[in-house]
PDB file of C-alpha atoms and ligand atoms in Angstrom:
ATOM      1  CA  MET A 288     -17.215 -10.001  -5.120  1.00 61.00           C
ATOM      2  CA  GLU A 289     -19.718 -10.968  -2.441  1.00 80.00           C
ATOM      3  CA  ARG A 290     -17.917 -10.317   0.842  1.00 92.00           C
ATOM      4  CA  LEU A 291     -14.467  -9.238   1.932  1.00 95.00           C
ATOM      5  CA  THR A 292     -12.823  -9.939   5.271  1.00 97.00           C
ATOM      6  CA  ILE A 293      -9.831  -7.873   6.343  1.00 97.00           C
ATOM      7  CA  ILE A 294      -7.855  -9.627   9.072  1.00 98.00           C
ATOM      8  CA  GLY A 295      -5.777  -7.049  10.937  1.00 97.00           C
ATOM      9  CA  ALA A 296      -7.751  -3.824  10.601  1.00 96.00           C
ATOM     10  CA  GLY A 297      -4.971  -1.447  11.613  1.00 94.00           C
ATOM     11  CA  ASN A 298      -3.611   1.532   9.639  1.00 91.00           C
ATOM     12  CA  LEU A 299      -3.562  -0.149   6.236  1.00 92.00           C
ATOM     13  CA  GLY A 300      -6.552  -2.484   6.734  1.00 94.00           C
ATOM     14  CA  VAL A 301      -8.838   0.404   7.699  1.00 92.00           C
ATOM     15  CA  SER A 302      -7.465   2.576   4.843  1.00 90.00           C
ATOM     16  CA  ILE A 303      -8.305  -0.223   2.387  1.00 93.00           C
ATOM     17  CA  ALA A 304     -11.806  -0.644   3.839  1.00 92.00           C
ATOM     18  CA  GLN A 305     -12.430   3.112   3.604  1.00 89.00           C
ATOM     19  CA  GLY A 306     -11.069   3.224   0.039  1.00 90.00           C
ATOM     20  CA  ILE A 307     -13.277   0.319  -1.051  1.00 91.00           C
ATOM     21  CA  ILE A 308     -16.383   2.089   0.271  1.00 90.00           C
ATOM     22  CA  LYS A 309     -15.344   5.455  -1.147  1.00 87.00           C
ATOM     23  CA  ALA A 310     -14.785   3.876  -4.581  1.00 88.00           C
ATOM     24  CA  GLY A 311     -18.210   2.190  -4.387  1.00 90.00           C
ATOM     25  CA  LEU A 312     -16.688  -1.287  -4.874  1.00 91.00           C
ATOM     26  CA  LEU A 313     -18.555  -2.738  -1.891  1.00 92.00           C
ATOM     27  CA  LYS A 314     -21.032  -1.540   0.716  1.00 93.00           C
ATOM     28  CA  PRO A 315     -19.918  -1.430   4.383  1.00 92.00           C
ATOM     29  CA  ASP A 316     -22.232  -4.337   5.236  1.00 92.00           C
ATOM     30  CA  GLN A 317     -20.231  -6.516   2.790  1.00 95.00           C
ATOM     31  CA  VAL A 318     -16.973  -5.926   4.666  1.00 95.00           C
ATOM     32  CA  THR A 319     -15.839  -7.616   7.885  1.00 96.00           C
ATOM     33  CA  LEU A 320     -12.920  -6.169   9.853  1.00 96.00           C
ATOM     34  CA  THR A 321     -11.046  -8.090  12.537  1.00 96.00           C
ATOM     35  CA  ARG A 322      -8.486  -7.223  15.178  1.00 96.00           C
ATOM     36  CA  ARG A 323      -7.868  -8.353  18.775  1.00 96.00           C
ATOM     37  CA  SER A 324      -8.566  -4.971  20.449  1.00 93.00           C
ATOM     38  CA  LEU A 325     -12.103  -4.484  19.187  1.00 89.00           C
ATOM     39  CA  ASP A 326     -12.619  -1.181  21.020  1.00 89.00           C
ATOM     40  CA  LYS A 327     -10.347   0.485  18.437  1.00 88.00           C
ATOM     41  CA  LEU A 328     -12.843  -0.490  15.701  1.00 87.00           C
ATOM     42  CA  GLU A 329     -15.967   0.774  17.503  1.00 83.00           C
ATOM     43  CA  PRO A 330     -16.193   3.970  15.376  1.00 80.00           C
ATOM     44  CA  LEU A 331     -16.334   1.757  12.247  1.00 79.00           C
ATOM     45  CA  ARG A 332     -19.118  -0.446  13.612  1.00 76.00           C
ATOM     46  CA  THR A 333     -21.419   2.580  13.433  1.00 73.00           C
ATOM     47  CA  SER A 334     -20.696   2.870   9.695  1.00 78.00           C
ATOM     48  CA  ASP A 335     -22.180  -0.626   9.086  1.00 86.00           C
ATOM     49  CA  PHE A 336     -18.924  -2.577   8.817  1.00 91.00           C
ATOM     50  CA  THR A 337     -19.042  -5.913  10.639  1.00 92.00           C
ATOM     51  CA  VAL A 338     -16.289  -5.844  13.266  1.00 94.00           C
ATOM     52  CA  THR A 339     -15.178  -8.886  15.224  1.00 95.00           C
ATOM     53  CA  THR A 340     -12.273 -10.572  16.976  1.00 95.00           C
ATOM     54  CA  ASN A 341     -13.318 -13.938  15.519  1.00 96.00           C
ATOM     55  CA  ASN A 342     -11.045 -14.545  12.501  1.00 97.00           C
ATOM     56  CA  ALA A 343     -12.431 -18.029  11.797  1.00 97.00           C
ATOM     57  CA  GLU A 344     -16.050 -16.855  11.584  1.00 97.00           C
ATOM     58  CA  ALA A 345     -15.061 -13.851   9.469  1.00 97.00           C
ATOM     59  CA  VAL A 346     -13.248 -16.125   6.991  1.00 98.00           C
ATOM     60  CA  GLN A 347     -16.228 -18.493   6.748  1.00 96.00           C
ATOM     61  CA  GLN A 348     -18.486 -15.549   5.807  1.00 93.00           C
ATOM     62  CA  SER A 349     -16.300 -14.169   2.971  1.00 95.00           C
ATOM     63  CA  SER A 350     -14.785 -15.406  -0.278  1.00 94.00           C
ATOM     64  CA  LEU A 351     -12.027 -12.802  -0.357  1.00 95.00           C
ATOM     65  CA  VAL A 352      -9.756 -12.709   2.688  1.00 97.00           C
ATOM     66  CA  MET A 353      -7.133 -10.011   3.061  1.00 97.00           C
ATOM     67  CA  ILE A 354      -4.358 -10.404   5.654  1.00 98.00           C
ATOM     68  CA  CYS A 355      -3.078  -7.017   6.895  1.00 97.00           C
ATOM     69  CA  VAL A 356      -1.204  -7.917  10.102  1.00 97.00           C
ATOM     70  CA  GLN A 357       2.435  -7.218  10.949  1.00 95.00           C
ATOM     71  CA  PRO A 358       5.045  -9.591   9.439  1.00 93.00           C
ATOM     72  CA  LYS A 359       5.829 -11.302  12.758  1.00 93.00           C
ATOM     73  CA  GLN A 360       2.109 -12.070  13.252  1.00 95.00           C
ATOM     74  CA  ALA A 361       1.328 -13.159   9.703  1.00 96.00           C
ATOM     75  CA  LEU A 362       2.227 -16.872   9.533  1.00 96.00           C
ATOM     76  CA  ALA A 363       0.469 -17.637  12.837  1.00 97.00           C
ATOM     77  CA  VAL A 364      -2.658 -15.874  11.570  1.00 98.00           C
ATOM     78  CA  VAL A 365      -2.582 -17.825   8.267  1.00 98.00           C
ATOM     79  CA  LYS A 366      -2.170 -21.085  10.231  1.00 97.00           C
ATOM     80  CA  GLU A 367      -5.094 -20.077  12.477  1.00 97.00           C
ATOM     81  CA  ILE A 368      -7.490 -19.506   9.556  1.00 97.00           C
ATOM     82  CA  ALA A 369      -6.234 -22.406   7.381  1.00 97.00           C
ATOM     83  CA  PRO A 370      -8.948 -24.863   8.578  1.00 97.00           C
ATOM     84  CA  ASP A 371     -11.632 -22.363   7.492  1.00 97.00           C
ATOM     85  CA  LEU A 372     -10.225 -21.704   4.015  1.00 97.00           C
ATOM     86  CA  LYS A 373     -11.942 -23.715   1.255  1.00 96.00           C
ATOM     87  CA  GLU A 374     -10.480 -24.608  -2.128  1.00 95.00           C
ATOM     88  CA  GLY A 375     -12.693 -23.215  -4.904  1.00 93.00           C
ATOM     89  CA  LYS A 376     -14.228 -20.617  -2.585  1.00 94.00           C
ATOM     90  CA  HIS A 377     -11.504 -18.456  -1.075  1.00 96.00           C
ATOM     91  CA  VAL A 378      -8.865 -16.168  -2.525  1.00 96.00           C
ATOM     92  CA  LEU A 379      -6.245 -15.052  -0.005  1.00 97.00           C
ATOM     93  CA  ILE A 380      -4.654 -11.628  -0.404  1.00 98.00           C
ATOM     94  CA  SER A 381      -1.667 -10.660   1.734  1.00 98.00           C
ATOM     95  CA  THR A 382      -0.372  -7.120   2.138  1.00 97.00           C
ATOM     96  CA  VAL A 383       2.225  -8.307   4.642  1.00 95.00           C
ATOM     97  CA  THR A 384       5.714  -6.979   4.039  1.00 92.00           C
ATOM     98  CA  GLY A 385       8.490  -9.474   3.375  1.00 89.00           C
ATOM     99  CA  ILE A 386       6.477 -12.739   3.607  1.00 93.00           C
ATOM    100  CA  SER A 387       6.524 -14.723   0.361  1.00 94.00           C
ATOM    101  CA  THR A 388       3.538 -16.506  -1.175  1.00 96.00           C
ATOM    102  CA  GLU A 389       5.461 -19.759  -0.666  1.00 96.00           C
ATOM    103  CA  GLU A 390       5.760 -19.094   3.091  1.00 96.00           C
ATOM    104  CA  ILE A 391       2.038 -18.336   3.234  1.00 97.00           C
ATOM    105  CA  ALA A 392       1.201 -21.484   1.243  1.00 97.00           C
ATOM    106  CA  SER A 393       3.319 -23.553   3.680  1.00 96.00           C
ATOM    107  CA  GLN A 394       0.792 -22.750   6.454  1.00 97.00           C
ATOM    108  CA  LEU A 395      -2.279 -23.929   4.511  1.00 96.00           C
ATOM    109  CA  ASP A 396      -2.208 -27.670   5.397  1.00 91.00           C
ATOM    110  CA  GLY A 397      -1.591 -28.566   1.729  1.00 93.00           C
ATOM    111  CA  LYS A 398      -4.768 -26.801   0.515  1.00 95.00           C
ATOM    112  CA  GLN A 399      -4.544 -25.244  -2.968  1.00 95.00           C
ATOM    113  CA  ILE A 400      -5.748 -21.756  -2.038  1.00 97.00           C
ATOM    114  CA  PRO A 401      -4.963 -19.003  -4.556  1.00 97.00           C
ATOM    115  CA  ILE A 402      -2.696 -16.385  -2.965  1.00 98.00           C
ATOM    116  CA  VAL A 403      -2.200 -12.837  -4.208  1.00 98.00           C
ATOM    117  CA  ARG A 404       0.480 -10.726  -2.570  1.00 97.00           C
ATOM    118  CA  ALA A 405      -0.339  -7.023  -2.797  1.00 97.00           C
ATOM    119  CA  MET A 406       1.761  -4.039  -1.840  1.00 97.00           C
ATOM    120  CA  PRO A 407      -0.436  -0.939  -1.728  1.00 96.00           C
ATOM    121  CA  ASN A 408       0.198   2.353   0.078  1.00 94.00           C
ATOM    122  CA  THR A 409      -1.929   4.402   2.465  1.00 91.00           C
ATOM    123  CA  ALA A 410      -3.220   6.606  -0.387  1.00 93.00           C
ATOM    124  CA  ILE A 411      -5.567   3.648  -0.908  1.00 92.00           C
ATOM    125  CA  ALA A 412      -7.884   5.409   1.588  1.00 86.00           C
ATOM    126  CA  ILE A 413      -8.530   8.042  -1.115  1.00 90.00           C
ATOM    127  CA  ALA A 414      -8.432   5.587  -4.052  1.00 91.00           C
ATOM    128  CA  SER A 415      -4.990   6.837  -5.135  1.00 94.00           C
ATOM    129  CA  SER A 416      -2.749   3.899  -4.229  1.00 96.00           C
ATOM    130  CA  MET A 417       0.064   2.477  -6.299  1.00 97.00           C
ATOM    131  CA  THR A 418      -0.351  -1.255  -5.725  1.00 98.00           C
ATOM    132  CA  CYS A 419       2.098  -3.899  -6.964  1.00 98.00           C
ATOM    133  CA  ILE A 420       0.838  -7.494  -6.984  1.00 98.00           C
ATOM    134  CA  CYS A 421       2.106 -10.996  -7.683  1.00 98.00           C
ATOM    135  CA  SER A 422       0.315 -14.321  -7.348  1.00 97.00           C
ATOM    136  CA  HIS A 423       0.709 -18.010  -6.504  1.00 95.00           C
ATOM    137  CA  GLN A 424      -1.664 -20.840  -7.532  1.00 93.00           C
ATOM    138  CA  ALA A 425      -4.159 -18.270  -8.829  1.00 95.00           C
ATOM    139  CA  THR A 426      -5.972 -18.449 -12.164  1.00 95.00           C
ATOM    140  CA  GLN A 427      -5.833 -15.451 -14.511  1.00 95.00           C
ATOM    141  CA  GLN A 428      -9.518 -14.877 -13.690  1.00 93.00           C
ATOM    142  CA  GLN A 429      -8.759 -14.684  -9.956  1.00 93.00           C
ATOM    143  CA  VAL A 430      -5.789 -12.364 -10.535  1.00 95.00           C
ATOM    144  CA  ASP A 431      -7.966 -10.176 -12.793  1.00 94.00           C
ATOM    145  CA  ALA A 432     -10.587  -9.923 -10.030  1.00 91.00           C
ATOM    146  CA  VAL A 433      -7.917  -8.705  -7.571  1.00 93.00           C
ATOM    147  CA  ILE A 434      -6.537  -6.280 -10.185  1.00 95.00           C
ATOM    148  CA  ARG A 435     -10.077  -4.882 -10.680  1.00 92.00           C
ATOM    149  CA  LEU A 436     -10.347  -4.384  -6.913  1.00 92.00           C
ATOM    150  CA  PHE A 437      -7.042  -2.510  -6.635  1.00 95.00           C
ATOM    151  CA  ASN A 438      -7.634  -0.583  -9.901  1.00 95.00           C
ATOM    152  CA  GLY A 439     -10.713   0.826  -8.183  1.00 92.00           C
ATOM    153  CA  LEU A 440      -8.361   2.069  -5.484  1.00 94.00           C
ATOM    154  CA  GLY A 441      -5.651   3.613  -7.664  1.00 96.00           C
ATOM    155  CA  LYS A 442      -3.218   2.015 -10.092  1.00 97.00           C
ATOM    156  CA  THR A 443      -2.076  -1.620 -10.128  1.00 98.00           C
ATOM    157  CA  LEU A 444       1.053  -3.203 -11.565  1.00 98.00           C
ATOM    158  CA  VAL A 445       1.672  -6.965 -11.785  1.00 98.00           C
ATOM    159  CA  VAL A 446       5.314  -7.680 -10.920  1.00 98.00           C
ATOM    160  CA  GLU A 447       7.493 -10.743 -10.412  1.00 97.00           C
ATOM    161  CA  GLU A 448       7.577 -11.828  -6.756  1.00 96.00           C
ATOM    162  CA  ARG A 449      11.324 -11.047  -6.558  1.00 96.00           C
ATOM    163  CA  LEU A 450      10.382  -7.351  -6.984  1.00 97.00           C
ATOM    164  CA  MET A 451       7.860  -7.207  -4.131  1.00 96.00           C
ATOM    165  CA  ARG A 452      10.418  -5.912  -1.606  1.00 94.00           C
ATOM    166  CA  ALA A 453      11.537  -3.194  -4.002  1.00 96.00           C
ATOM    167  CA  SER A 454       7.845  -2.366  -4.550  1.00 97.00           C
ATOM    168  CA  THR A 455       7.441  -1.963  -0.789  1.00 95.00           C
ATOM    169  CA  VAL A 456      10.268   0.569  -0.670  1.00 97.00           C
ATOM    170  CA  LEU A 457       9.269   2.540  -3.770  1.00 97.00           C
ATOM    171  CA  ALA A 458       5.473   2.537  -3.360  1.00 96.00           C
ATOM    172  CA  ALA A 459       4.584   1.900   0.310  1.00 95.00           C
ATOM    173  CA  SER A 460       7.503   3.623   2.079  1.00 96.00           C
ATOM    174  CA  GLY A 461       7.493   6.046  -0.868  1.00 97.00           C
ATOM    175  CA  ILE A 462       4.529   7.866   0.686  1.00 97.00           C
ATOM    176  CA  ALA A 463       6.743   8.849   3.647  1.00 97.00           C
ATOM    177  CA  PHE A 464       9.631   9.838   1.367  1.00 98.00           C
ATOM    178  CA  PHE A 465       7.473  12.170  -0.751  1.00 98.00           C
ATOM    179  CA  MET A 466       5.854  13.580   2.411  1.00 98.00           C
ATOM    180  CA  ARG A 467       9.297  14.546   3.724  1.00 98.00           C
ATOM    181  CA  PHE A 468      10.100  16.293   0.418  1.00 98.00           C
ATOM    182  CA  LEU A 469       6.790  18.171   0.661  1.00 98.00           C
ATOM    183  CA  ARG A 470       7.492  19.154   4.266  1.00 98.00           C
ATOM    184  CA  ALA A 471      10.916  20.518   3.297  1.00 98.00           C
ATOM    185  CA  SER A 472       9.384  22.487   0.384  1.00 98.00           C
ATOM    186  CA  THR A 473       6.780  23.929   2.752  1.00 98.00           C
ATOM    187  CA  GLN A 474       9.458  24.916   5.285  1.00 98.00           C
ATOM    188  CA  GLY A 475      11.435  26.588   2.502  1.00 98.00           C
ATOM    189  CA  GLY A 476       8.306  28.432   1.376  1.00 98.00           C
ATOM    190  CA  ILE A 477       7.759  29.740   4.920  1.00 98.00           C
ATOM    191  CA  GLN A 478      11.336  31.025   5.045  1.00 98.00           C
ATOM    192  CA  LEU A 479      10.656  32.840   1.758  1.00 98.00           C
ATOM    193  CA  GLY A 480       7.607  34.637   3.211  1.00 98.00           C
ATOM    194  CA  PHE A 481       4.489  32.449   2.895  1.00 98.00           C
ATOM    195  CA  ASP A 482       2.423  31.354   5.869  1.00 98.00           C
ATOM    196  CA  PHE A 483       2.209  27.572   6.464  1.00 98.00           C
ATOM    197  CA  GLU A 484      -1.169  27.011   4.747  1.00 98.00           C
ATOM    198  CA  ASP A 485      -0.187  28.828   1.552  1.00 98.00           C
ATOM    199  CA  ALA A 486       3.307  27.288   1.458  1.00 98.00           C
ATOM    200  CA  GLN A 487       1.858  23.767   1.814  1.00 98.00           C
ATOM    201  CA  ALA A 488      -0.909  24.415  -0.737  1.00 98.00           C
ATOM    202  CA  ILE A 489       1.684  25.607  -3.282  1.00 98.00           C
ATOM    203  CA  ALA A 490       4.050  22.687  -2.574  1.00 98.00           C
ATOM    204  CA  VAL A 491       1.269  20.061  -2.808  1.00 98.00           C
ATOM    205  CA  GLN A 492      -0.279  21.410  -6.024  1.00 98.00           C
ATOM    206  CA  THR A 493       3.154  21.788  -7.629  1.00 98.00           C
ATOM    207  CA  ALA A 494       4.121  18.206  -6.734  1.00 98.00           C
ATOM    208  CA  LYS A 495       0.783  17.015  -8.138  1.00 97.00           C
ATOM    209  CA  GLY A 496       1.387  19.012 -11.336  1.00 98.00           C
ATOM    210  CA  ALA A 497       4.907  17.580 -11.745  1.00 98.00           C
ATOM    211  CA  ALA A 498       3.617  14.025 -11.267  1.00 97.00           C
ATOM    212  CA  LEU A 499       0.744  14.563 -13.711  1.00 97.00           C
ATOM    213  CA  LEU A 500       3.108  16.045 -16.329  1.00 98.00           C
ATOM    214  CA  LEU A 501       5.135  12.818 -16.240  1.00 98.00           C
ATOM    215  CA  GLN A 502       1.980  10.708 -16.314  1.00 95.00           C
ATOM    216  CA  GLU A 503       0.403  12.642 -19.228  1.00 97.00           C
ATOM    217  CA  HIS A 504       3.512  13.317 -21.357  1.00 97.00           C
ATOM    218  CA  GLY A 505       5.349  10.077 -20.478  1.00 96.00           C
ATOM    219  CA  LEU A 506       8.726  11.822 -20.861  1.00 97.00           C
ATOM    220  CA  HIS A 507      11.931  11.412 -18.865  1.00 98.00           C
ATOM    221  CA  PRO A 508      11.935  13.888 -15.897  1.00 98.00           C
ATOM    222  CA  GLU A 509      15.048  15.634 -17.272  1.00 97.00           C
ATOM    223  CA  MET A 510      13.091  16.665 -20.390  1.00 97.00           C
ATOM    224  CA  GLU A 511      10.455  18.380 -18.206  1.00 97.00           C
ATOM    225  CA  ILE A 512      13.255  19.947 -16.118  1.00 98.00           C
ATOM    226  CA  ASP A 513      14.895  21.258 -19.296  1.00 97.00           C
ATOM    227  CA  ARG A 514      11.707  23.235 -20.056  1.00 96.00           C
ATOM    228  CA  VAL A 515      11.980  25.132 -16.747  1.00 96.00           C
ATOM    229  CA  THR A 516      15.708  25.801 -16.623  1.00 97.00           C
ATOM    230  CA  THR A 517      16.692  29.024 -18.417  1.00 96.00           C
ATOM    231  CA  PRO A 518      20.462  29.490 -18.876  1.00 96.00           C
ATOM    232  CA  GLU A 519      21.819  31.538 -15.947  1.00 96.00           C
ATOM    233  CA  GLY A 520      18.317  31.426 -14.431  1.00 97.00           C
ATOM    234  CA  CYS A 521      17.081  30.877 -10.876  1.00 97.00           C
ATOM    235  CA  THR A 522      15.823  27.279 -11.392  1.00 97.00           C
ATOM    236  CA  ILE A 523      19.163  25.885 -12.532  1.00 98.00           C
ATOM    237  CA  ALA A 524      20.892  27.770  -9.699  1.00 98.00           C
ATOM    238  CA  GLY A 525      18.531  26.128  -7.180  1.00 98.00           C
ATOM    239  CA  LEU A 526      18.745  22.685  -8.778  1.00 98.00           C
ATOM    240  CA  ASN A 527      22.534  22.683  -8.925  1.00 98.00           C
ATOM    241  CA  GLU A 528      22.783  23.787  -5.284  1.00 98.00           C
ATOM    242  CA  MET A 529      20.414  20.931  -4.286  1.00 98.00           C
ATOM    243  CA  GLU A 530      22.619  18.469  -6.188  1.00 98.00           C
ATOM    244  CA  HIS A 531      25.809  19.921  -4.602  1.00 98.00           C
ATOM    245  CA  GLN A 532      24.088  19.160  -1.269  1.00 98.00           C
ATOM    246  CA  GLY A 533      23.422  15.591  -2.441  1.00 98.00           C
ATOM    247  CA  LEU A 534      19.663  15.574  -3.240  1.00 97.00           C
ATOM    248  CA  SER A 535      19.587  12.718  -5.805  1.00 98.00           C
ATOM    249  CA  SER A 536      22.293  10.807  -3.958  1.00 98.00           C
ATOM    250  CA  ALA A 537      20.412  11.114  -0.623  1.00 98.00           C
ATOM    251  CA  ILE A 538      17.194   9.809  -2.175  1.00 98.00           C
ATOM    252  CA  ILE A 539      18.887   6.835  -3.873  1.00 98.00           C
ATOM    253  CA  LYS A 540      20.872   5.990  -0.721  1.00 98.00           C
ATOM    254  CA  GLY A 541      17.647   6.225   1.329  1.00 98.00           C
ATOM    255  CA  LEU A 542      15.851   3.819  -1.004  1.00 98.00           C
ATOM    256  CA  VAL A 543      18.768   1.377  -0.876  1.00 97.00           C
ATOM    257  CA  ALA A 544      18.963   1.600   2.969  1.00 97.00           C
ATOM    258  CA  SER A 545      15.236   0.912   3.156  1.00 96.00           C
ATOM    259  CA  PHE A 546      15.646  -2.058   0.793  1.00 95.00           C
ATOM    260  CA  GLU A 547      18.519  -3.474   2.876  1.00 93.00           C
ATOM    261  CA  LYS A 548      16.389  -3.172   6.025  1.00 92.00           C
ATOM    262  CA  ILE A 549      13.424  -4.936   4.433  1.00 88.00           C
ATOM    263  CA  ASN A 550      15.675  -7.835   3.469  1.00 80.00           C
ATOM    264  CA  ASN A 551      16.439  -8.326   7.181  1.00 79.00           C
ATOM    265  CA  ILE A 552      12.914  -7.797   8.496  1.00 71.00           C
ATOM    266  CA  ARG A 553      12.072  -9.920  11.547  1.00 59.00           C
ATOM    267  CA  LYS A 554       9.332 -12.491  11.069  1.00 56.00           C
TER     268      LYS A 554
HETATM  269  N1  NAP B 632       1.031   1.031   6.519  1.00 77.54           N
HETATM  270  C1  NAP B 632       1.398   0.960   5.253  1.00 77.54           C
HETATM  271  O1  NAP B 632       1.560   1.968   4.545  1.00 77.54           O
HETATM  272  C2  NAP B 632       1.626  -0.375   4.593  1.00 77.54           C
HETATM  273  C3  NAP B 632       1.714  -0.426   3.194  1.00 77.54           C
HETATM  274  C4  NAP B 632       1.891  -1.669   2.580  1.00 77.54           C
HETATM  275  C5  NAP B 632       1.975  -2.821   3.342  1.00 77.54           C
HETATM  276  N2  NAP B 632       1.916  -2.729   4.703  1.00 77.54           N
HETATM  277  C6  NAP B 632       1.995  -3.981   5.484  1.00 77.54           C
HETATM  278  O2  NAP B 632       0.656  -4.272   5.887  1.00 77.54           O
HETATM  279  C7  NAP B 632       0.657  -4.853   7.182  1.00 77.54           C
HETATM  280  C8  NAP B 632      -0.169  -3.998   8.140  1.00 77.54           C
HETATM  281  O3  NAP B 632       0.414  -2.721   8.276  1.00 77.54           O
HETATM  282  P1  NAP B 632      -0.232  -1.621   9.215  1.00 77.54           P
HETATM  283  O4  NAP B 632       0.575  -0.412   9.067  1.00 77.54           O
HETATM  284  O5  NAP B 632      -1.699  -1.548   8.941  1.00 77.54           O
HETATM  285  O6  NAP B 632       0.007  -2.283  10.662  1.00 77.54           O
HETATM  286  P2  NAP B 632      -0.851  -2.091  11.986  1.00 77.54           P
HETATM  287  O7  NAP B 632      -1.452  -0.732  12.012  1.00 77.54           O
HETATM  288  O8  NAP B 632       0.002  -2.536  13.108  1.00 77.54           O
HETATM  289  O9  NAP B 632      -2.052  -3.124  11.795  1.00 77.54           O
HETATM  290  C9  NAP B 632      -1.942  -4.495  12.057  1.00 77.54           C
HETATM  291  C10 NAP B 632      -3.230  -4.889  12.746  1.00 77.54           C
HETATM  292  O10 NAP B 632      -3.274  -6.295  12.914  1.00 77.54           O
HETATM  293  C11 NAP B 632      -4.042  -6.556  14.065  1.00 77.54           C
HETATM  294  N3  NAP B 632      -3.762  -7.920  14.475  1.00 77.54           N
HETATM  295  C12 NAP B 632      -2.632  -8.448  15.017  1.00 77.54           C
HETATM  296  N4  NAP B 632      -2.769  -9.752  15.278  1.00 77.54           N
HETATM  297  C13 NAP B 632      -4.027 -10.085  14.878  1.00 77.54           C
HETATM  298  C14 NAP B 632      -4.779 -11.281  14.898  1.00 77.54           C
HETATM  299  N5  NAP B 632      -4.263 -12.437  15.374  1.00 77.54           N
HETATM  300  N6  NAP B 632      -6.036 -11.254  14.400  1.00 77.54           N
HETATM  301  C15 NAP B 632      -6.587 -10.128  13.922  1.00 77.54           C
HETATM  302  N7  NAP B 632      -5.932  -8.939  13.903  1.00 77.54           N
HETATM  303  C16 NAP B 632      -4.661  -8.932  14.368  1.00 77.54           C
HETATM  304  C17 NAP B 632      -3.576  -5.489  15.055  1.00 77.54           C
HETATM  305  O11 NAP B 632      -4.594  -5.131  15.982  1.00 77.54           O
HETATM  306  P3  NAP B 632      -4.691  -5.837  17.412  1.00 77.54           P
HETATM  307  O12 NAP B 632      -3.367  -5.691  18.069  1.00 77.54           O
HETATM  308  O13 NAP B 632      -5.802  -5.082  18.070  1.00 77.54           O
HETATM  309  O14 NAP B 632      -5.053  -7.248  17.112  1.00 77.54           O
HETATM  310  C18 NAP B 632      -3.379  -4.279  14.137  1.00 77.54           C
HETATM  311  O15 NAP B 632      -4.506  -3.448  14.119  1.00 77.54           O
HETATM  312  C19 NAP B 632       2.125  -4.966   7.604  1.00 77.54           C
HETATM  313  O16 NAP B 632       2.606  -6.239   7.290  1.00 77.54           O
HETATM  314  C20 NAP B 632       2.791  -3.907   6.763  1.00 77.54           C
HETATM  315  O17 NAP B 632       4.140  -4.210   6.552  1.00 77.54           O
HETATM  316  C21 NAP B 632       1.712  -1.551   5.335  1.00 77.54           C
END
């Protein structure tokens, strides 16, 4: 990959740029970041990123163009850069929620530009994203190049396009959902006697351990739970009380509510 342009260097765009540098995939001088309020990118200019408001020029200078704007801005931005996209040179990646590859392709003046839709999460800033991708008009080689990029920034899963909205809920919004669980665990720990720092450190490391157990052993979560729940013990008492209060049901209903919202997102 020679150069990457990120159009819409906001929360996610900057996280991706930072992750790419941290993972050593590119050097800052190979990355161009654009947004309309350039002053917000000034701190990044000092770290050798090219920052500009000129989307057209940024596209001309890169072969990989990543669109990271809000859904209601996305199609206008694609239309704006379409004249500068060249068949055989550019690969377009979109992280935009709820906009299909077909909708993106409809703004390209009939040009056959490979499009990869990617749904990462903000853990991409520390190369720990879960990124789901699907593609349109892209060769396997082009898709593999995008997979290599996102594999350097965490884990990547190729999914059918119909699952991209569900991927957004589970992986991108999922960061917020797990954060809320960690906050609640920390608050509980404080009530049980720990100060905030220790309670959070215990909650975070325990969550990491639970996730790694599933990743390493590949078992169903209930099998790992079974190893911790002694008959008449404290774990099963806590677990059952959480379920009486609707823990699993609240999480599933939250995911479904989020999915219903994404299906009605305004473009
Ligand atoms: N945040 C996440 O965890 C996450 C995860 C997965 C996917 N996504 C999706 O990724 C996209 C970006 O999310 P975000 O959270 O990073 O949003 P954000 O912080 O609002 O960033 C969007 C950026 O686009 C810039 N922008 C708007 N119009 C532009 C234009 N014409 N040319 C260049 N830049 C322009 C905005 O800056 P100016 O106003 O200064 O131009 C802003 O910095 C959204 O579609 C979101 O749904 C987000």
